[in-house]
PDB file of C-alpha atoms in Angstrom:
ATOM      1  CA  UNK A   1      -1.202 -46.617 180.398  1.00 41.00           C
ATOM      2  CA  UNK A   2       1.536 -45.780 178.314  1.00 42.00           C
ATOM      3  CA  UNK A   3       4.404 -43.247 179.289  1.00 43.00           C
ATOM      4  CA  UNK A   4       2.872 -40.520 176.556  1.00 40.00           C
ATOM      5  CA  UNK A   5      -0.555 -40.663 177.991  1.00 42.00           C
ATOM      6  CA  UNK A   6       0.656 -40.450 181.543  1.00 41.00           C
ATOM      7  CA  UNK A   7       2.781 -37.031 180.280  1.00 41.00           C
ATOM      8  CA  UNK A   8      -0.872 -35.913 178.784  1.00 38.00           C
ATOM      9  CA  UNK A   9      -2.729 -36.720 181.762  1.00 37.00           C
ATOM     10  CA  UNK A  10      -0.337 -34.515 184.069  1.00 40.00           C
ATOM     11  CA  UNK A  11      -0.808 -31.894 181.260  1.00 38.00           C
ATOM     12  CA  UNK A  12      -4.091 -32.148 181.698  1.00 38.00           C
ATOM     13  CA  UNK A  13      -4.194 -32.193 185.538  1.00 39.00           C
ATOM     14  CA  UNK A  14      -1.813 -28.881 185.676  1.00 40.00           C
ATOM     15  CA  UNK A  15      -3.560 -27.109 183.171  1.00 40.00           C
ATOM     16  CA  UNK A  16      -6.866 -27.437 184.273  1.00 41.00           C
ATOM     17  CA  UNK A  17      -5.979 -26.620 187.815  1.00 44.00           C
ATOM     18  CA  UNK A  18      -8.305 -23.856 189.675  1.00 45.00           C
ATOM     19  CA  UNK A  19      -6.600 -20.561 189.379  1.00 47.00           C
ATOM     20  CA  UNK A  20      -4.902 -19.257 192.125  1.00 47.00           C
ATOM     21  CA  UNK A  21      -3.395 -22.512 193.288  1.00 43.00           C
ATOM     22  CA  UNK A  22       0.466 -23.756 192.444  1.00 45.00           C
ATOM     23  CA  UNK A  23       1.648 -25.899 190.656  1.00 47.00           C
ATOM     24  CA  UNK A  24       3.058 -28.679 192.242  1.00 50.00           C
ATOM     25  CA  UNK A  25       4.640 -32.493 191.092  1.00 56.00           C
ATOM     26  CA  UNK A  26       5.813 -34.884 193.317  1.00 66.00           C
ATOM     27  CA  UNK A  27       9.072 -36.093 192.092  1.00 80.00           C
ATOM     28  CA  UNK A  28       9.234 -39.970 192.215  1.00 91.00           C
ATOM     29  CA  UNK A  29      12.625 -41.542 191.816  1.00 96.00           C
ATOM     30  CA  UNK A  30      13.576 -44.787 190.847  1.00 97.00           C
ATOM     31  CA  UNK A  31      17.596 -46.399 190.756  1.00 97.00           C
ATOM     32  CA  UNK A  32      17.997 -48.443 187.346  1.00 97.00           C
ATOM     33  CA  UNK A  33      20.988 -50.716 187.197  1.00 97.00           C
ATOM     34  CA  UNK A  34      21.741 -51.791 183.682  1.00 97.00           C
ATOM     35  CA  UNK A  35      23.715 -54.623 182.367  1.00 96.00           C
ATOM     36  CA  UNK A  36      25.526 -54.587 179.527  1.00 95.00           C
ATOM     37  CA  UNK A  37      29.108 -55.665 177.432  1.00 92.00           C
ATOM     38  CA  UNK A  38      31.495 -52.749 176.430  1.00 89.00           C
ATOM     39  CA  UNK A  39      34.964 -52.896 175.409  1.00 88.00           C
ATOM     40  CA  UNK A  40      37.268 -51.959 177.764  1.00 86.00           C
ATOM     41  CA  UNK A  41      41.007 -49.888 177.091  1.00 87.00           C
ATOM     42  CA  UNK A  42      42.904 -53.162 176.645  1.00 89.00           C
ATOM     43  CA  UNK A  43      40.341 -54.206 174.184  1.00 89.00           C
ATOM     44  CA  UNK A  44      38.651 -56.484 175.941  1.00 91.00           C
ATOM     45  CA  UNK A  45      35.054 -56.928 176.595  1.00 90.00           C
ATOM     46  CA  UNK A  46      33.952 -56.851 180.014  1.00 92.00           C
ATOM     47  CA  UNK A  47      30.197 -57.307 181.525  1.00 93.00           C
ATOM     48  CA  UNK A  48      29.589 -53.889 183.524  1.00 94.00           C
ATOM     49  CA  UNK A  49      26.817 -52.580 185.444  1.00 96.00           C
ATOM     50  CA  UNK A  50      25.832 -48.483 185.537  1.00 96.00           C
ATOM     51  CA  UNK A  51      24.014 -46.931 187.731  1.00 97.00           C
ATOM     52  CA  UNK A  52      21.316 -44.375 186.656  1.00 97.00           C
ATOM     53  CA  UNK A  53      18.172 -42.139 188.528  1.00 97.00           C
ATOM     54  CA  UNK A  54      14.597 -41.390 186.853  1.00 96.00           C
ATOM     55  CA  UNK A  55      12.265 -39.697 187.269  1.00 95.00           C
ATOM     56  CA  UNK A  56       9.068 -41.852 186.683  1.00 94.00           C
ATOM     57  CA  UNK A  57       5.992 -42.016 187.803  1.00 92.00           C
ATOM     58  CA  UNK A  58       6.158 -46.031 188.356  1.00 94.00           C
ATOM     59  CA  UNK A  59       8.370 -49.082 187.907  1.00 95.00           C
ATOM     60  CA  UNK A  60       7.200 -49.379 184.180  1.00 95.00           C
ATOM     61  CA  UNK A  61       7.821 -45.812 182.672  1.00 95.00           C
ATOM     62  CA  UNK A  62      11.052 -46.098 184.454  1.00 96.00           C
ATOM     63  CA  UNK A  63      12.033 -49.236 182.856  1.00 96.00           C
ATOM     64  CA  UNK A  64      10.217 -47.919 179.443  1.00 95.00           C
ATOM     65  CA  UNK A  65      12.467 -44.566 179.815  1.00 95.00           C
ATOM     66  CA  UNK A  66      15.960 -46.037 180.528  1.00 96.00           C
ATOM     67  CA  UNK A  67      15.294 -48.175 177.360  1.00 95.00           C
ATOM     68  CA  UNK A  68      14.951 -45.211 175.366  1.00 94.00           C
ATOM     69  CA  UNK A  69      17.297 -43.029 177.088  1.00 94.00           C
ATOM     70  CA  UNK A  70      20.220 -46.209 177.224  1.00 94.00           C
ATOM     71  CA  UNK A  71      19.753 -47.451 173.387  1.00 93.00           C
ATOM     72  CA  UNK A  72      21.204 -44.750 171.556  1.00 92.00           C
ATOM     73  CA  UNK A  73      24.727 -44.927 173.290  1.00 90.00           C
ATOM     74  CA  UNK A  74      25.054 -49.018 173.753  1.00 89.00           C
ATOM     75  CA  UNK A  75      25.412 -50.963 171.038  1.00 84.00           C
ATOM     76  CA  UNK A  76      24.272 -54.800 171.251  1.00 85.00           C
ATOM     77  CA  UNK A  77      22.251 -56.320 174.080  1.00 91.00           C
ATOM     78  CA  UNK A  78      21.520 -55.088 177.298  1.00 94.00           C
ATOM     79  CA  UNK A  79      19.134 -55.204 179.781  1.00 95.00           C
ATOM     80  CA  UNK A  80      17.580 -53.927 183.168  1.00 96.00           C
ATOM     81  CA  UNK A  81      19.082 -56.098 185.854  1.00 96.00           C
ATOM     82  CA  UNK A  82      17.220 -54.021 188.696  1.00 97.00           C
ATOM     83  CA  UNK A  83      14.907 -50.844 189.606  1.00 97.00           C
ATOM     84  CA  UNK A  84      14.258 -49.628 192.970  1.00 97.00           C
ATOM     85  CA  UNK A  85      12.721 -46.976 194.867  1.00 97.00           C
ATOM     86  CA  UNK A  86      15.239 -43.684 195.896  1.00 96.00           C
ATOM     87  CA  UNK A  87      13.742 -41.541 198.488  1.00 94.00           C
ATOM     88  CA  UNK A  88      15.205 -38.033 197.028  1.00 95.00           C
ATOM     89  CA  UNK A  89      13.479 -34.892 197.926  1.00 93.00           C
ATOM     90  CA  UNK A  90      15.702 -32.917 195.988  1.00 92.00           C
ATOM     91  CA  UNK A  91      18.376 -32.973 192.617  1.00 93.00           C
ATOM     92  CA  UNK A  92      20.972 -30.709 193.384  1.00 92.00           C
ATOM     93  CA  UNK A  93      22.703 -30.261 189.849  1.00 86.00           C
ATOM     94  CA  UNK A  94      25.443 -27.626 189.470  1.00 71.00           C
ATOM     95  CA  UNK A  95      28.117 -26.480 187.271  1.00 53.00           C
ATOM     96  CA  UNK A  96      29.720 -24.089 189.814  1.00 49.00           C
ATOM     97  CA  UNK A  97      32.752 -25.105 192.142  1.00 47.00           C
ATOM     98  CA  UNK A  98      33.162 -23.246 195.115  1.00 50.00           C
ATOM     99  CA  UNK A  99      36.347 -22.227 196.251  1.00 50.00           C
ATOM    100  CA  UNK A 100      36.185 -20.868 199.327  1.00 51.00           C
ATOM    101  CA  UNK A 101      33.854 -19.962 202.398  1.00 51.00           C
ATOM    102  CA  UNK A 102      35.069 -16.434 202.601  1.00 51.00           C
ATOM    103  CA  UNK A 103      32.629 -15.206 205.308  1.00 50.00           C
ATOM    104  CA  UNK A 104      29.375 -16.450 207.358  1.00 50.00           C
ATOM    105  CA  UNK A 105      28.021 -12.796 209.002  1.00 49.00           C
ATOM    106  CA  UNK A 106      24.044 -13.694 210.332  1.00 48.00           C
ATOM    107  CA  UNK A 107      24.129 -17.182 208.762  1.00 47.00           C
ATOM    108  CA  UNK A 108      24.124 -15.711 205.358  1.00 48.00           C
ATOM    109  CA  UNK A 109      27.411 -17.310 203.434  1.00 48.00           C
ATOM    110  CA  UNK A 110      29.523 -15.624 201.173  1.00 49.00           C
ATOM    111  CA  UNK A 111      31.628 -17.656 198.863  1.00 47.00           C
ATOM    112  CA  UNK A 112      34.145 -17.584 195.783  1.00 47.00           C
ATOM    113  CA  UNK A 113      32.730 -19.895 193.158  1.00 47.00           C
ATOM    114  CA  UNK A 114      34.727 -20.723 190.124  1.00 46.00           C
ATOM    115  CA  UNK A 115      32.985 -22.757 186.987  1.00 43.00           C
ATOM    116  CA  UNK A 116      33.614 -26.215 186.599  1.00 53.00           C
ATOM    117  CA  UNK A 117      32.567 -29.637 185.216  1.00 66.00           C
ATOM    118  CA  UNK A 118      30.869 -32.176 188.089  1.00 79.00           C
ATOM    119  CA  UNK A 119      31.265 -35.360 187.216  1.00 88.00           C
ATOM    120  CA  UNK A 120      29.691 -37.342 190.214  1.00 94.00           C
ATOM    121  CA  UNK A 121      26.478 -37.569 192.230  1.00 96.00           C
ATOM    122  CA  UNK A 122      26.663 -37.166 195.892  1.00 97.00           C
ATOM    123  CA  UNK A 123      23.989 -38.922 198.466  1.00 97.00           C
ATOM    124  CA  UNK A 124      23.521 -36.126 201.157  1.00 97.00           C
ATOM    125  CA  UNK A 125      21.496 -37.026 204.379  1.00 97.00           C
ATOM    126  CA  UNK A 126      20.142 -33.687 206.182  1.00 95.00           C
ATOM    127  CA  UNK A 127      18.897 -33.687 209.593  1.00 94.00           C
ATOM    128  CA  UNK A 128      15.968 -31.000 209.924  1.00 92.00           C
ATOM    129  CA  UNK A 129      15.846 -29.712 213.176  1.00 90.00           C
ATOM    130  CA  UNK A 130      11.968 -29.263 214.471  1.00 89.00           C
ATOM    131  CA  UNK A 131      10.423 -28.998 218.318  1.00 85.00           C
ATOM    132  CA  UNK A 132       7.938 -31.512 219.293  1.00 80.00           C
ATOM    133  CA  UNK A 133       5.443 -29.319 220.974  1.00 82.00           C
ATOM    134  CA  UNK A 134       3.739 -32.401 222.892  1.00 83.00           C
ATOM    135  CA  UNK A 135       7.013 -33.604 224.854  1.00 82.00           C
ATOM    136  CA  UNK A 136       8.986 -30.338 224.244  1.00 82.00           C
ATOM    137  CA  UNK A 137      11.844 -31.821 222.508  1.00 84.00           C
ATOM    138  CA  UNK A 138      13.697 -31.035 219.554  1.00 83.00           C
ATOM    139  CA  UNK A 139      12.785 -34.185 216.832  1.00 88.00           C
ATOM    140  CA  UNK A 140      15.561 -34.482 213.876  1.00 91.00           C
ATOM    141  CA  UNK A 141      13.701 -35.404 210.502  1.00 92.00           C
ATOM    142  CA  UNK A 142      16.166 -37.077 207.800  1.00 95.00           C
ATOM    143  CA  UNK A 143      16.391 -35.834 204.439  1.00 95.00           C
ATOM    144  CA  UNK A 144      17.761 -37.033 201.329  1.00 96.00           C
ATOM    145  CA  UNK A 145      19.393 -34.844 198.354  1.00 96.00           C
ATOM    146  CA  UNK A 146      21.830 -35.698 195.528  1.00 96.00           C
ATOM    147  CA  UNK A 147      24.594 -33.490 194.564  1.00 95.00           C
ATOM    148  CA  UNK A 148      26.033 -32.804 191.648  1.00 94.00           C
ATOM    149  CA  UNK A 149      29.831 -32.148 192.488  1.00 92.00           C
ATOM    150  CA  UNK A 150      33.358 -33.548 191.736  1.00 90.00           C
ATOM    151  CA  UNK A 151      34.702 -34.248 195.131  1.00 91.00           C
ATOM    152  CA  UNK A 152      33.067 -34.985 198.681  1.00 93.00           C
ATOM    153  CA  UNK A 153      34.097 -31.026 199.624  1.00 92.00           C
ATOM    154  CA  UNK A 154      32.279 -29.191 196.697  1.00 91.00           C
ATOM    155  CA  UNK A 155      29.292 -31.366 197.078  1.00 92.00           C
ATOM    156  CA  UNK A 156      29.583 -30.140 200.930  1.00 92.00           C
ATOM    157  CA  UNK A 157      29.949 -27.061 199.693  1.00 91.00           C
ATOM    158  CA  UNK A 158      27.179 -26.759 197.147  1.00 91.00           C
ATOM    159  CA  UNK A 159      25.114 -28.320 199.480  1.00 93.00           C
ATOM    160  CA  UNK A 160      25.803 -25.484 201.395  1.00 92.00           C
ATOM    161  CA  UNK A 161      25.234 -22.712 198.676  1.00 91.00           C
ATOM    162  CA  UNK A 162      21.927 -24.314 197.849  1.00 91.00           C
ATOM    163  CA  UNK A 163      20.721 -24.522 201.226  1.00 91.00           C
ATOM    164  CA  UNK A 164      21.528 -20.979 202.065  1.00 89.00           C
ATOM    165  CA  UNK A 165      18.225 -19.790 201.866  1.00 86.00           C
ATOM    166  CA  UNK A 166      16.367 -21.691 204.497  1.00 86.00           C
ATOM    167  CA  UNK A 167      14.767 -20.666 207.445  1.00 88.00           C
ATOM    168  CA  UNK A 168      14.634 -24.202 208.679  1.00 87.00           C
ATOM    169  CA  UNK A 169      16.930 -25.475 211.426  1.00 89.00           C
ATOM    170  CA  UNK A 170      19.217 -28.521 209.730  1.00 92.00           C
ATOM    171  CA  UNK A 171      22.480 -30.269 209.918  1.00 92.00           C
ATOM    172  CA  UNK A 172      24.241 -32.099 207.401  1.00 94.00           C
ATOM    173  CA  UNK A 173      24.799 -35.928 208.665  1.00 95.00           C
ATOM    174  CA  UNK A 174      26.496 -37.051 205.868  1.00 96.00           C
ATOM    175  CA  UNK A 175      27.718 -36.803 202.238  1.00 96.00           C
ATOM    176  CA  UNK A 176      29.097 -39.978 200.418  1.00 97.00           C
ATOM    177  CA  UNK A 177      29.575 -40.878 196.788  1.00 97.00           C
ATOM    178  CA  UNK A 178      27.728 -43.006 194.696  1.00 97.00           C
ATOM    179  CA  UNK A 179      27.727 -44.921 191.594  1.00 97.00           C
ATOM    180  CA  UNK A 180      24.944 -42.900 190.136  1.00 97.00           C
ATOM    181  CA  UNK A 181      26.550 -42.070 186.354  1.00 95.00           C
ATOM    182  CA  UNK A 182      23.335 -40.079 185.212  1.00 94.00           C
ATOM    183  CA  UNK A 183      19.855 -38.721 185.839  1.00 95.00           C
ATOM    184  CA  UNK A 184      17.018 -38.510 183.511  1.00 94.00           C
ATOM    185  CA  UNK A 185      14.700 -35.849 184.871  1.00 91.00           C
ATOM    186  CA  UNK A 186      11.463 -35.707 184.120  1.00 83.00           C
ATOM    187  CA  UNK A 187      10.379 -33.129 181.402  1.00 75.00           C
ATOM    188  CA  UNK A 188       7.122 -32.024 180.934  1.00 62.00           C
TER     189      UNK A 188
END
């Protein structure tokens, strides 16, 4: 099945859904890892890898779409030295820096936020915090989001703003950088 008639079939599937019910797409996500020669600042040409995320529904309309989205900016040969699997529940993607934490009053935060350009893509692991009502203990459930942000702090921090809303018990484990240069969402 190509990647066209998987877009009409989803089409299909959400507008033909029984009224009432919401609409709902499971985001798959898949790391591509593309090889490729580029002239460096010196002027010589060097052999470089990049990192990019899609959003696919398999291996093949991920490989199909990083063709498509790659070609128009590399010029000459390249190819796709690996895809694999991301477990992302969430894209976090911003273009607001936050300053400052000016005030947490009943768990709601209050911040300064200033506009600015993110450049990087942050790998955050949350902890959700549920009770395990057979052996009465609390149970920790891992999450993964990326963040959009320019430094480890605003990703914290954006992490933070986006996560404001929840009623659910959760504590950030950890936020580390990675080579991610770009994601290609999926647009219906």
């Amino acid at each position: 099945m190509k990647a066209t008639e998987n877009n009409l079939l989803i089409f299909y599937l959400i507008i033909n859904q029984p009224k009432g019910t919401k609409q709902k797409i499971m985001h798959k996500f898949f790391l591509s890892k593309i090889k490729y020669e580029k002239t460096a600042e010196e002027g010589k040409i060097v052999k470089v890898t990049e990192h990019y995320l899609v959003d696919a529904l398999s291996f093949t309309e991920c490989e199909a779409r990083i063709i498509e989205e790659m070609q128009p900016f590399i010029s000459g040969e390249f190819e796709v030295a690996a895809i694999s699997k991301k477990n992302y529940s969430e894209i976090v993607e911003t273009n607001v820096f936050i300053n400052n934490v000016t005030s947490v009053v009943d768990n709601r935060i209050e911040l300064d936020m200033d506009r600015a350009a993110a450049d990087k893509w942050f790998e955050c692991k949350l902890n959700f915090i549920t009770l395990d009502e057979d052996k009465g203990v609390g149970k920790k459930i891992p999450i993964f989001m990326l963040v959009h942000a320019d430094t480890v702090h605003a990703a914290n921090k954006t992490l933070l703003f986006h996560m404001r809303g929840s009623m659910a018990d959760y504590t950030i484990e950890s936020v580390k950088e990675t080579k991610i240069i770009d994601v290609f969402k999926y647009d219906a």
